[in-house]
């Protein structure tokens, strides 16, 4: 007799056969009573859930965060309460535009999401590998994403739509500059920084509020693919990141990042020429230096990808006492819309799934039934299912409330941003690039803009001109060179291949 475990039905009963359908006679037809056949096929039909509308292709690891520096003067958050304190973390990195089967190393912004399972509930930092974003107002977000996804008729990605949109939103040029720079195709998620991007807040035990930006700097160094290297690698594998991350962990090469914060006292907001709550802007390091906080180490491949990565539901709404939001309009919208996306994609009680359930704090809420209600929360007393109640059910704790936010001004539906301010920080970034980096930037644009109409190209050059005349000139020349090269030399069997 085999010592292998016995196969069972999903209800736990032993199964006599997993090979053949129960038929009437030797040749069939199949009997409807062969429930295990129906169960098997029905399960297969339900193996997919809706993929994320954005950030569909992703890779995740488990690990830990260790506090190395005391920041209790800025926050009372328990996870930062002591040097040496460790918190379990689940990461998910992703591309933005590609579907779940897309190649990993496309030129795109990368999602950089961390779920900290703290002793005061889960804190999700749902950021990117860039410190800024394309648009500062959520009203523009659905349109922006549509330009990144497929055209309704051609069913192809549309550079024309992308640059048409960006040219009408000069605030985008900061993020587009990063996207077209060397950092637009990280070699692996291990070789890129992570940023919370938005401005968040922290408050300390005295009730003082600070505005905060989060940064995670890679220990592995910045490494990137050129377009040609990426094409070559994609030709060999579409799953480069999954392969590299999985084998790094199996080989014991655990990737690490140092976490920093930038801190702005509450009353200083509004004194800068830029809006510190505008997600298309950074806070210059000279004005707000990086303050070291701790170390992130990712050291475990999840046992089941679907359970821990596909089911992972990150939302900026998951904050813990001592960490809060800011008036950033994009953040305010994401707080609502990310959680809503998970309710749609995963189901009502998505936070009860293993990837999302708080591990180190007790969950006590009065939400009731709905899909995935596979847990109890009757607080040892089934009569305590509403609140207030006389049965010692959980009650709110006012001591964790954040300090009141002072608000002034008229409620208005317009943006008062001076356009000129949108060019200042992309110019600072452009000025950081060496001549070689600038040339690669221009070439990357040419590769991306090749299919665009002349009208859209001209509109984009006009935006770049306002960042720096050399920037516009360089991209124009690279586009013109590509056009003449394409006309002069069609790709042949002799076109050289770059070896990686
Ligand atoms: P600093 O000289 O102090 O910092 C420059 C920053 O640029 C560093 O954080 C560096 O990251 C980052 N960087 C270098 N190359 C790229 C690239 N291709 N794409 C994205 N980031 C890159 O300058 P400032 O703080 O005054 O900022 C100047 C400009 O740098 C900003 O306008 C912004 O565009 C960019 N930047 C600023 C950041 C900030 O938080 N202040 C963060 C990231 C970018 P690293 O140190 O990891 O090499």
Short mmCIF file of C-alpha atoms and ligand atoms in Angstrom, two decimals:
data_model
loop_
_atom_site.label_atom_id
_atom_site.label_comp_id
_atom_site.label_asym_id
_atom_site.label_seq_id
_atom_site.Cartn_x
_atom_site.Cartn_y
_atom_site.Cartn_z
CA UNK A 1 0.00 0.00 0.00
CA UNK A 2 1.31 3.47 -0.96
CA UNK A 3 2.19 5.89 1.80
CA UNK A 4 1.04 8.85 -0.32
CA UNK A 5 -1.87 10.80 1.20
CA UNK A 6 -5.34 9.90 -0.06
CA UNK A 7 -6.87 12.26 -2.62
CA UNK A 8 -10.13 13.72 -1.34
CA UNK A 9 -13.06 15.74 -2.59
CA UNK A 10 -13.14 19.38 -1.57
CA UNK A 11 -15.54 18.20 1.15
CA UNK A 12 -12.86 15.83 2.46
CA UNK A 13 -14.17 12.42 1.33
CA UNK A 14 -11.70 9.94 -0.22
CA UNK A 15 -11.82 9.80 -4.04
CA UNK A 16 -11.77 6.38 -5.78
CA UNK A 17 -10.58 7.54 -9.24
CA UNK A 18 -8.99 10.65 -10.74
CA UNK A 19 -8.55 9.34 -14.29
CA UNK A 20 -11.74 8.30 -15.93
CA UNK A 21 -15.28 9.54 -16.19
CA UNK A 22 -18.06 7.33 -14.87
CA UNK A 23 -19.98 6.20 -17.94
CA UNK A 24 -23.07 4.17 -18.79
CA UNK A 25 -21.46 1.10 -20.34
CA UNK A 26 -17.86 1.02 -21.58
CA UNK A 27 -18.24 3.68 -24.26
CA UNK A 28 -20.43 6.21 -22.48
CA UNK A 29 -22.26 8.55 -22.35
CA UNK A 30 -21.07 10.12 -19.10
CA UNK A 31 -23.30 9.94 -16.07
CA UNK A 32 -24.45 13.21 -14.56
CA UNK A 33 -23.90 11.70 -11.15
CA UNK A 34 -20.12 11.82 -11.71
CA UNK A 35 -20.01 14.86 -9.52
CA UNK A 36 -16.20 14.85 -9.18
CA UNK A 37 -15.84 15.35 -12.94
CA UNK A 38 -18.24 18.30 -12.80
CA UNK A 39 -16.43 19.68 -9.76
CA UNK A 40 -13.05 19.42 -11.50
CA UNK A 41 -14.24 21.21 -14.65
CA UNK A 42 -16.21 23.79 -12.70
CA UNK A 43 -13.14 24.64 -10.65
CA UNK A 44 -11.07 25.12 -13.74
CA UNK A 45 -13.70 27.51 -15.10
CA UNK A 46 -13.34 29.61 -11.96
CA UNK A 47 -9.54 29.66 -11.59
CA UNK A 48 -9.22 33.22 -12.87
CA UNK A 49 -10.41 36.35 -11.12
CA UNK A 50 -10.59 39.76 -12.79
CA UNK A 51 -7.06 41.02 -13.28
CA UNK A 52 -6.20 44.43 -11.91
CA UNK A 53 -7.20 47.23 -14.33
CA UNK A 54 -3.71 48.65 -13.72
CA UNK A 55 -0.64 46.93 -12.26
CA UNK A 56 -1.90 43.54 -13.47
CA UNK A 57 1.54 41.94 -13.90
CA UNK A 58 3.24 41.57 -10.55
CA UNK A 59 5.87 39.77 -8.48
CA UNK A 60 5.94 39.46 -4.71
CA UNK A 61 8.07 38.39 -1.78
CA UNK A 62 7.77 38.12 1.97
CA UNK A 63 10.26 39.64 4.37
CA UNK A 64 10.81 41.95 7.28
CA UNK A 65 11.40 45.56 8.19
CA UNK A 66 13.80 46.49 11.01
CA UNK A 67 13.92 49.90 12.67
CA UNK A 68 17.50 51.21 12.82
CA UNK A 69 16.89 54.84 13.83
CA UNK A 70 14.53 56.48 16.28
CA UNK A 71 11.83 58.63 14.62
CA UNK A 72 9.47 58.77 17.61
CA UNK A 73 9.78 62.57 17.59
CA UNK A 74 7.71 62.47 14.38
CA UNK A 75 5.39 59.53 14.88
CA UNK A 76 3.74 57.49 17.58
CA UNK A 77 3.25 54.58 15.14
CA UNK A 78 3.99 51.39 17.04
CA UNK A 79 6.04 49.84 14.22
CA UNK A 80 8.63 52.64 14.61
CA UNK A 81 8.50 52.69 18.41
CA UNK A 82 11.86 51.05 19.13
CA UNK A 83 15.20 50.63 17.40
CA UNK A 84 15.55 46.93 16.55
CA UNK A 85 11.78 46.36 16.27
CA UNK A 86 10.90 44.05 13.37
CA UNK A 87 7.68 43.87 11.35
CA UNK A 88 6.66 41.25 8.78
CA UNK A 89 6.21 42.65 5.25
CA UNK A 90 4.62 41.44 2.01
CA UNK A 91 5.86 43.21 -1.14
CA UNK A 92 4.39 43.37 -4.61
CA UNK A 93 6.13 45.02 -7.54
CA UNK A 94 4.38 45.44 -10.88
CA UNK A 95 4.28 47.13 -14.23
CA UNK A 96 1.44 49.59 -14.75
CA UNK A 97 0.11 49.06 -18.23
CA UNK A 98 0.74 45.44 -19.21
CA UNK A 99 -1.83 42.71 -18.73
CA UNK A 100 -1.07 39.79 -16.40
CA UNK A 101 0.74 37.93 -19.22
CA UNK A 102 2.79 40.92 -20.39
CA UNK A 103 6.57 40.79 -20.56
CA UNK A 104 8.23 41.85 -17.31
CA UNK A 105 10.85 44.20 -18.66
CA UNK A 106 8.85 46.67 -20.69
CA UNK A 107 9.57 50.40 -20.39
CA UNK A 108 7.01 51.41 -17.76
CA UNK A 109 6.73 52.75 -14.25
CA UNK A 110 6.94 49.98 -11.62
CA UNK A 111 4.55 49.64 -8.69
CA UNK A 112 6.35 49.28 -5.34
CA UNK A 113 3.84 48.16 -2.70
CA UNK A 114 4.54 47.09 0.85
CA UNK A 115 2.16 45.68 3.43
CA UNK A 116 3.50 45.97 6.99
CA UNK A 117 1.73 43.56 9.36
CA UNK A 118 2.10 45.79 12.42
CA UNK A 119 0.81 45.20 15.95
CA UNK A 120 -1.71 47.99 15.32
CA UNK A 121 -3.07 46.57 12.08
CA UNK A 122 -1.77 46.63 8.52
CA UNK A 123 -0.01 49.63 7.06
CA UNK A 124 0.09 49.62 3.24
CA UNK A 125 2.52 51.84 1.39
CA UNK A 126 1.30 51.64 -2.20
CA UNK A 127 3.90 53.49 -4.20
CA UNK A 128 6.03 53.36 -7.33
CA UNK A 129 9.69 53.25 -8.29
CA UNK A 130 9.34 56.95 -9.11
CA UNK A 131 8.92 59.78 -6.60
CA UNK A 132 6.24 61.52 -8.69
CA UNK A 133 3.22 60.65 -10.83
CA UNK A 134 1.88 61.68 -14.26
CA UNK A 135 -1.16 63.65 -13.09
CA UNK A 136 -1.95 65.48 -9.88
CA UNK A 137 -5.73 65.18 -10.00
CA UNK A 138 -7.74 61.96 -9.91
CA UNK A 139 -10.21 63.46 -12.39
CA UNK A 140 -7.56 62.81 -15.02
CA UNK A 141 -6.62 59.34 -13.85
CA UNK A 142 -9.10 57.17 -15.82
CA UNK A 143 -8.31 59.07 -19.03
CA UNK A 144 -4.59 58.76 -18.40
CA UNK A 145 -4.84 55.01 -17.87
CA UNK A 146 -6.93 54.62 -21.02
CA UNK A 147 -4.04 56.13 -23.00
CA UNK A 148 -1.71 53.48 -21.57
CA UNK A 149 -3.96 50.53 -22.36
CA UNK A 150 -5.23 49.26 -25.71
CA UNK A 151 -6.97 51.34 -28.39
CA UNK A 152 -10.65 50.37 -28.66
CA UNK A 153 -10.48 49.61 -32.39
CA UNK A 154 -6.93 48.51 -33.14
CA UNK A 155 -6.64 46.69 -29.78
CA UNK A 156 -3.02 47.90 -29.75
CA UNK A 157 -1.16 50.23 -27.40
CA UNK A 158 -1.22 53.74 -28.85
CA UNK A 159 1.83 56.03 -28.55
CA UNK A 160 -0.28 58.66 -30.32
CA UNK A 161 -2.80 58.61 -27.45
CA UNK A 162 -0.06 58.64 -24.80
CA UNK A 163 1.77 61.67 -26.16
CA UNK A 164 -1.46 63.44 -27.16
CA UNK A 165 -2.57 63.21 -23.52
CA UNK A 166 0.81 64.11 -22.00
CA UNK A 167 1.23 67.11 -24.31
CA UNK A 168 -2.01 68.51 -22.91
CA UNK A 169 -0.86 67.88 -19.30
CA UNK A 170 2.52 69.60 -18.86
CA UNK A 171 2.59 68.34 -15.25
CA UNK A 172 3.30 64.89 -16.80
CA UNK A 173 6.70 65.87 -18.18
CA UNK A 174 8.45 65.21 -14.86
CA UNK A 175 7.32 61.59 -14.73
CA UNK A 176 7.72 61.09 -18.49
CA UNK A 177 11.34 62.28 -18.19
CA UNK A 178 11.99 59.58 -15.59
CA UNK A 179 10.17 57.00 -17.70
CA UNK A 180 12.27 57.80 -20.79
CA UNK A 181 15.50 57.97 -18.78
CA UNK A 182 17.78 55.03 -18.01
CA UNK A 183 15.56 54.19 -15.03
CA UNK A 184 12.59 53.42 -17.31
CA UNK A 185 13.52 49.71 -17.52
CA UNK A 186 14.94 48.45 -14.20
CA UNK A 187 16.87 45.20 -14.57
CA UNK A 188 14.87 43.68 -11.71
CA UNK A 189 12.72 45.09 -8.91
CA UNK A 190 15.77 44.52 -6.69
CA UNK A 191 17.65 47.18 -8.63
CA UNK A 192 15.27 50.07 -8.16
CA UNK A 193 14.21 52.48 -5.45
CA UNK A 194 10.70 52.66 -4.03
CA UNK A 195 8.81 55.81 -3.12
CA UNK A 196 5.52 56.45 -1.35
CA UNK A 197 5.28 59.26 -3.94
CA UNK A 198 2.43 61.11 -2.20
CA UNK A 199 2.85 63.32 0.80
CA UNK A 200 1.58 61.54 3.89
CA UNK A 201 1.44 62.70 7.49
CA UNK A 202 2.78 61.51 10.79
CA UNK A 203 1.91 62.65 14.27
CA UNK A 204 3.74 62.13 17.51
CA UNK A 205 2.50 61.40 21.01
CA UNK A 206 2.19 65.15 21.70
CA UNK A 207 -0.27 65.47 18.81
CA UNK A 208 2.17 67.40 16.56
CA UNK A 209 1.66 66.71 12.85
CA UNK A 210 4.39 66.49 10.22
CA UNK A 211 4.11 66.06 6.48
CA UNK A 212 6.18 63.11 5.28
CA UNK A 213 7.54 61.51 2.11
CA UNK A 214 8.72 57.87 2.13
CA UNK A 215 11.81 56.62 0.25
CA UNK A 216 13.30 53.11 -0.06
CA UNK A 217 16.79 53.11 -1.56
CA UNK A 218 18.08 49.92 -3.11
CA UNK A 219 21.20 48.22 -1.67
CA UNK A 220 21.65 46.33 -4.92
CA UNK A 221 22.47 49.49 -6.88
CA UNK A 222 20.52 50.97 -9.78
CA UNK A 223 20.73 48.67 -12.78
CA UNK A 224 18.77 49.10 -15.96
CA UNK A 225 18.31 47.65 -19.40
CA UNK A 226 18.62 49.68 -22.56
CA UNK A 227 15.78 49.18 -25.04
CA UNK A 228 17.98 46.84 -27.08
CA UNK A 229 19.00 44.75 -24.07
CA UNK A 230 15.38 44.54 -22.93
CA UNK A 231 14.20 43.42 -26.36
CA UNK A 232 16.88 40.75 -26.40
CA UNK A 233 15.95 39.46 -22.95
CA UNK A 234 12.22 39.52 -23.74
CA UNK A 235 13.04 37.45 -26.81
CA UNK A 236 14.37 34.79 -24.46
CA UNK A 237 11.90 35.11 -21.59
CA UNK A 238 8.86 37.17 -20.81
CA UNK A 239 9.14 36.31 -17.09
CA UNK A 240 12.56 37.82 -16.35
CA UNK A 241 11.63 39.45 -13.04
CA UNK A 242 9.84 36.41 -11.67
CA UNK A 243 12.84 34.24 -12.58
CA UNK A 244 15.40 36.64 -11.11
CA UNK A 245 13.49 37.30 -7.90
CA UNK A 246 12.66 33.66 -7.31
CA UNK A 247 16.22 32.45 -7.83
CA UNK A 248 17.73 35.29 -5.75
CA UNK A 249 15.67 34.18 -2.78
CA UNK A 250 16.32 30.46 -3.34
CA UNK A 251 20.07 31.27 -3.49
CA UNK A 252 19.95 33.28 -0.26
CA UNK A 253 20.67 36.62 -1.98
CA UNK A 254 18.09 38.61 -0.08
CA UNK A 255 17.45 42.07 -1.53
CA UNK A 256 17.49 45.02 0.85
CA UNK A 257 16.47 48.65 0.87
CA UNK A 258 17.11 51.45 3.37
CA UNK A 259 14.00 53.33 4.34
CA UNK A 260 14.21 57.12 4.70
CA UNK A 261 11.67 59.83 5.34
CA UNK A 262 11.61 63.48 4.46
CA UNK A 263 9.83 65.56 7.08
CA UNK A 264 8.12 68.94 6.78
CA UNK A 265 6.64 70.61 9.88
CA UNK A 266 2.88 71.10 9.45
CA UNK A 267 2.98 74.91 9.36
CA UNK A 268 5.67 74.98 6.63
CA UNK A 269 3.34 73.65 3.93
CA UNK A 270 2.41 76.42 1.54
CA UNK A 271 5.66 78.34 1.97
CA UNK A 272 7.34 76.65 -1.01
CA UNK A 273 6.91 77.84 -4.57
CA UNK A 274 5.59 74.35 -5.40
CA UNK A 275 2.60 72.72 -3.73
CA UNK A 276 4.02 70.06 -1.37
CA UNK A 277 0.79 68.05 -1.78
CA UNK A 278 1.14 67.86 -5.57
CA UNK A 279 2.21 64.31 -6.49
CA UNK A 280 3.94 65.58 -9.64
CA UNK A 281 6.53 67.28 -7.39
CA UNK A 282 9.35 66.04 -5.15
CA UNK A 283 10.70 67.85 -2.12
CA UNK A 284 14.31 68.78 -2.99
CA UNK A 285 16.74 66.93 -0.73
CA UNK A 286 18.60 70.15 0.13
CA UNK A 287 15.41 71.58 1.62
CA UNK A 288 14.16 68.35 3.21
CA UNK A 289 17.07 65.93 3.76
CA UNK A 290 16.56 62.19 3.94
CA UNK A 291 16.25 60.88 7.50
CA UNK A 292 17.18 57.23 7.91
CA UNK A 293 14.57 54.97 9.50
CA UNK A 294 15.28 51.32 8.91
CA UNK A 295 16.03 48.39 6.66
CA UNK A 296 13.72 46.33 4.49
CA UNK A 297 14.86 42.80 3.66
CA UNK A 298 12.79 40.49 1.47
CA UNK A 299 13.77 36.87 2.12
CA UNK A 300 10.99 34.42 1.28
CA UNK A 301 9.23 33.26 -1.84
CA UNK A 302 5.53 32.88 -1.07
CA UNK A 303 4.47 29.23 -0.95
CA UNK A 304 1.58 29.99 -3.29
CA UNK A 305 1.77 32.86 -5.77
CA UNK A 306 -1.97 33.23 -6.26
CA UNK A 307 -2.74 33.16 -2.54
CA UNK A 308 -0.14 35.71 -1.51
CA UNK A 309 0.52 37.88 -4.56
CA UNK A 310 -2.52 37.80 -6.84
CA UNK A 311 -4.79 38.01 -3.80
CA UNK A 312 -2.70 40.73 -2.16
CA UNK A 313 -4.87 43.81 -1.85
CA UNK A 314 -2.89 46.96 -1.13
CA UNK A 315 -4.71 50.17 -0.37
CA UNK A 316 -3.46 53.57 0.80
CA UNK A 317 -6.54 53.54 3.08
CA UNK A 318 -4.68 51.08 5.33
CA UNK A 319 -2.92 53.38 7.76
CA UNK A 320 -2.12 52.85 11.42
CA UNK A 321 -2.22 55.33 14.32
CA UNK A 322 0.68 57.77 13.89
CA UNK A 323 0.53 57.70 10.06
CA UNK A 324 -2.12 59.58 8.09
CA UNK A 325 -3.06 61.17 4.80
CA UNK A 326 -2.51 64.66 3.39
CA UNK A 327 -4.51 67.03 1.20
CA UNK A 328 -2.88 65.48 -1.92
CA UNK A 329 -5.85 65.13 -4.29
CA UNK A 330 -4.58 61.95 -5.94
CA UNK A 331 -4.03 60.34 -2.53
CA UNK A 332 -7.48 61.33 -1.35
CA UNK A 333 -9.02 59.61 -4.38
CA UNK A 334 -6.81 56.52 -4.10
CA UNK A 335 -7.81 56.05 -0.46
CA UNK A 336 -11.32 55.36 -1.71
CA UNK A 337 -10.73 53.79 -5.09
CA UNK A 338 -8.11 51.12 -4.26
CA UNK A 339 -10.26 49.51 -1.60
CA UNK A 340 -13.21 49.65 -3.98
CA UNK A 341 -11.19 47.91 -6.71
CA UNK A 342 -10.47 45.07 -4.27
CA UNK A 343 -14.12 44.70 -3.27
CA UNK A 344 -14.91 44.28 -6.96
CA UNK A 345 -11.94 42.06 -7.85
CA UNK A 346 -11.75 39.83 -4.77
CA UNK A 347 -15.03 40.20 -2.85
CA UNK A 348 -16.54 41.91 0.13
CA UNK A 349 -14.33 40.41 2.83
CA UNK A 350 -11.08 40.55 0.80
CA UNK A 351 -9.19 41.70 3.90
CA UNK A 352 -9.80 38.29 5.47
CA UNK A 353 -7.71 36.48 2.83
CA UNK A 354 -4.33 35.20 4.12
CA UNK A 355 -2.31 37.84 2.24
CA UNK A 356 -4.42 40.66 3.62
CA UNK A 357 -5.50 39.60 7.09
CA UNK A 358 -3.75 41.41 9.94
CA UNK A 359 -1.27 38.89 11.40
CA UNK A 360 -0.10 40.69 14.50
CA UNK A 361 -3.19 42.45 15.77
CA UNK A 362 -6.70 41.30 16.63
CA UNK A 363 -9.41 42.13 14.11
CA UNK A 364 -12.60 43.36 15.83
CA UNK A 365 -15.20 44.84 13.50
CA UNK A 366 -18.96 44.70 13.12
CA UNK A 367 -19.07 44.26 9.32
CA UNK A 368 -21.41 41.41 8.71
CA UNK A 369 -22.03 38.98 5.88
CA UNK A 370 -20.99 38.84 2.23
CA UNK A 371 -18.61 36.87 0.05
CA UNK A 372 -15.70 35.20 1.88
CA UNK A 373 -17.33 35.46 5.31
CA UNK A 374 -15.30 32.48 6.54
CA UNK A 375 -14.35 33.94 9.90
CA UNK A 376 -16.19 34.71 13.10
CA UNK A 377 -16.07 37.97 14.98
CA UNK A 378 -18.60 37.38 17.68
CA UNK A 379 -16.10 38.50 20.31
CA UNK A 380 -16.88 35.43 22.45
CA UNK A 381 -20.46 36.61 22.68
CA UNK A 382 -22.87 36.10 19.77
CA UNK A 383 -25.17 38.82 21.16
CA UNK A 384 -22.55 41.50 20.48
CA UNK A 385 -23.25 41.86 16.74
CA UNK A 386 -24.20 45.57 16.72
CA UNK A 387 -22.84 48.65 18.44
CA UNK A 388 -23.41 50.16 20.97
CA UNK A 389 -24.29 47.02 22.92
CA UNK A 390 -24.47 45.88 26.53
CA UNK A 391 -22.37 42.75 25.86
CA UNK A 392 -18.80 44.06 26.09
CA UNK A 393 -18.41 44.19 22.30
CA UNK A 394 -15.49 46.24 20.95
CA UNK A 395 -15.64 50.03 21.20
CA UNK A 396 -13.68 52.80 19.47
CA UNK A 397 -10.60 54.21 21.18
CA UNK A 398 -10.49 58.00 20.90
CA UNK A 399 -6.86 58.13 21.96
CA UNK A 400 -5.74 56.97 18.50
CA UNK A 401 -7.47 59.86 16.68
CA UNK A 402 -5.17 61.99 14.57
CA UNK A 403 -4.82 65.67 15.50
CA UNK A 404 -7.40 67.91 13.80
CA UNK A 405 -6.37 69.26 10.40
CA UNK A 406 -6.64 73.02 9.96
CA UNK A 407 -8.34 73.85 6.67
CA UNK A 408 -8.99 77.25 5.15
CA UNK A 409 -9.97 78.74 1.82
CA UNK A 410 -12.97 78.40 -0.47
CA UNK A 411 -14.14 75.05 -1.80
CA UNK A 412 -13.40 75.35 -5.51
CA UNK A 413 -13.25 73.15 -8.55
CA UNK A 414 -10.29 74.58 -10.31
CA UNK A 415 -6.56 74.22 -10.17
CA UNK A 416 -4.57 77.35 -9.55
CA UNK A 417 -1.20 75.90 -10.50
CA UNK A 418 1.06 78.21 -12.48
CA UNK A 419 2.18 76.18 -15.48
CA UNK A 420 5.78 77.40 -15.18
CA UNK A 421 6.22 75.54 -11.89
CA UNK A 422 5.62 72.23 -13.66
CA UNK A 423 8.86 72.64 -15.63
CA UNK A 424 11.19 73.46 -12.73
CA UNK A 425 11.75 69.99 -11.31
CA UNK A 426 11.99 68.14 -14.64
CA UNK A 427 14.61 70.74 -15.55
CA UNK A 428 16.51 69.97 -12.33
CA UNK A 429 16.43 66.28 -13.22
CA UNK A 430 17.46 66.89 -16.84
CA UNK A 431 20.38 68.96 -15.59
CA UNK A 432 21.53 66.02 -13.45
CA UNK A 433 21.96 63.77 -16.49
CA UNK A 434 25.38 63.35 -18.12
CA UNK A 435 25.68 63.87 -21.87
CA UNK A 436 25.50 60.09 -22.40
CA UNK A 437 22.38 59.83 -20.25
CA UNK A 438 20.80 62.67 -22.20
CA UNK A 439 21.54 60.98 -25.51
CA UNK A 440 19.96 57.74 -24.28
CA UNK A 441 16.97 59.77 -23.08
CA UNK A 442 16.54 61.25 -26.56
CA UNK A 443 16.90 57.84 -28.21
CA UNK A 444 14.35 56.30 -25.85
CA UNK A 445 11.91 59.02 -26.81
CA UNK A 446 12.50 58.36 -30.48
CA UNK A 447 11.76 54.66 -29.98
CA UNK A 448 8.59 55.48 -28.06
CA UNK A 449 7.35 58.33 -30.28
CA UNK A 450 8.16 56.75 -33.62
CA UNK A 451 4.54 55.94 -34.51
CA UNK A 452 3.19 59.36 -33.39
CA UNK A 453 1.84 61.89 -35.87
CA UNK A 454 3.93 65.01 -36.57
CA UNK A 455 1.25 67.14 -34.91
CA UNK A 456 1.56 65.26 -31.62
CA UNK A 457 5.36 65.27 -31.83
CA UNK A 458 5.37 69.04 -32.30
CA UNK A 459 3.11 69.54 -29.30
CA UNK A 460 5.42 67.43 -27.14
CA UNK A 461 8.53 69.30 -28.35
CA UNK A 462 6.77 72.51 -27.25
CA UNK A 463 6.44 71.06 -23.73
CA UNK A 464 10.09 69.94 -23.68
CA UNK A 465 11.18 73.36 -24.94
CA UNK A 466 9.80 74.86 -21.74
CA UNK A 467 11.80 72.37 -19.66
CA UNK A 468 15.02 73.08 -21.56
CA UNK A 469 15.62 74.03 -25.20
CA UNK A 470 18.37 71.38 -25.46
CA UNK A 471 15.91 68.74 -24.30
CA UNK A 472 13.44 69.60 -27.10
CA UNK A 473 16.25 69.81 -29.65
CA UNK A 474 17.75 66.47 -28.61
CA UNK A 475 14.44 64.61 -28.84
CA UNK A 476 13.58 66.24 -32.17
CA UNK A 477 16.95 65.26 -33.65
CA UNK A 478 16.67 61.70 -32.36
CA UNK A 479 13.20 61.39 -33.88
CA UNK A 480 14.41 62.76 -37.20
CA UNK A 481 17.42 60.43 -37.18
CA UNK A 482 15.24 57.43 -36.47
CA UNK A 483 12.90 58.43 -39.30
CA UNK A 484 15.79 58.71 -41.77
CA UNK A 485 17.41 55.48 -40.51
CA UNK A 486 14.15 53.59 -40.88
CA UNK A 487 13.69 54.90 -44.42
CA UNK A 488 17.30 54.18 -45.34
CA UNK A 489 17.85 50.77 -43.75
CA UNK A 490 15.02 48.30 -43.35
CA UNK A 491 15.67 45.55 -40.79
CA UNK A 492 17.27 42.51 -42.40
CA UNK A 493 18.61 39.15 -41.35
CA UNK A 494 21.96 40.90 -40.93
CA UNK A 495 20.69 43.31 -38.25
CA UNK A 496 23.05 42.69 -35.32
CA UNK A 497 21.78 41.15 -32.10
CA UNK A 498 23.12 42.37 -28.79
CA UNK A 499 24.38 39.60 -26.59
CA UNK A 500 23.38 39.80 -22.96
P1 LIG B 1 19.49 65.54 -5.56
O1 LIG B 1 20.70 65.74 -6.41
O2 LIG B 1 19.62 65.65 -4.08
O3 LIG B 1 18.83 64.11 -5.86
C1 LIG B 1 18.68 63.67 -7.16
C2 LIG B 1 17.81 62.47 -7.12
O4 LIG B 1 17.59 62.04 -8.43
C3 LIG B 1 18.36 61.29 -6.35
O5 LIG B 1 17.38 60.89 -5.44
C4 LIG B 1 18.60 60.22 -7.40
O6 LIG B 1 18.29 58.93 -6.90
C5 LIG B 1 17.57 60.63 -8.42
N1 LIG B 1 17.81 60.22 -9.80
C6 LIG B 1 18.95 60.17 -10.51
N2 LIG B 1 18.71 59.76 -11.76
C7 LIG B 1 17.37 59.56 -11.85
C8 LIG B 1 16.51 59.13 -12.88
N3 LIG B 1 16.94 58.84 -14.11
N4 LIG B 1 15.21 59.04 -12.60
C9 LIG B 1 14.73 59.33 -11.37
N5 LIG B 1 15.50 59.77 -10.37
C10 LIG B 1 16.81 59.87 -10.61
O7 LIG B 1 18.43 66.56 -6.14
P2 LIG B 1 17.02 67.16 -5.66
O8 LIG B 1 16.47 66.55 -4.44
O9 LIG B 1 17.17 68.63 -5.65
O10 LIG B 1 16.14 66.75 -6.89
C11 LIG B 1 16.52 67.08 -8.23
C12 LIG B 1 15.67 66.25 -9.14
O11 LIG B 1 15.95 64.88 -8.89
C13 LIG B 1 14.18 66.41 -8.86
O12 LIG B 1 13.63 67.48 -9.55
C14 LIG B 1 13.64 65.11 -9.29
O13 LIG B 1 13.37 65.12 -10.66
C15 LIG B 1 14.78 64.12 -9.04
N6 LIG B 1 14.55 63.32 -7.84
C16 LIG B 1 14.41 63.91 -6.61
C17 LIG B 1 14.04 63.16 -5.53
C18 LIG B 1 13.73 63.81 -4.22
O14 LIG B 1 13.03 63.18 -3.41
N7 LIG B 1 14.21 64.99 -3.96
C19 LIG B 1 13.88 61.69 -5.62
C20 LIG B 1 14.18 61.15 -6.92
C21 LIG B 1 14.44 61.97 -7.98
P3 LIG B 1 19.45 58.01 -6.22
O15 LIG B 1 19.99 58.81 -5.09
O16 LIG B 1 18.75 56.78 -5.79
O17 LIG B 1 20.45 57.77 -7.30
#
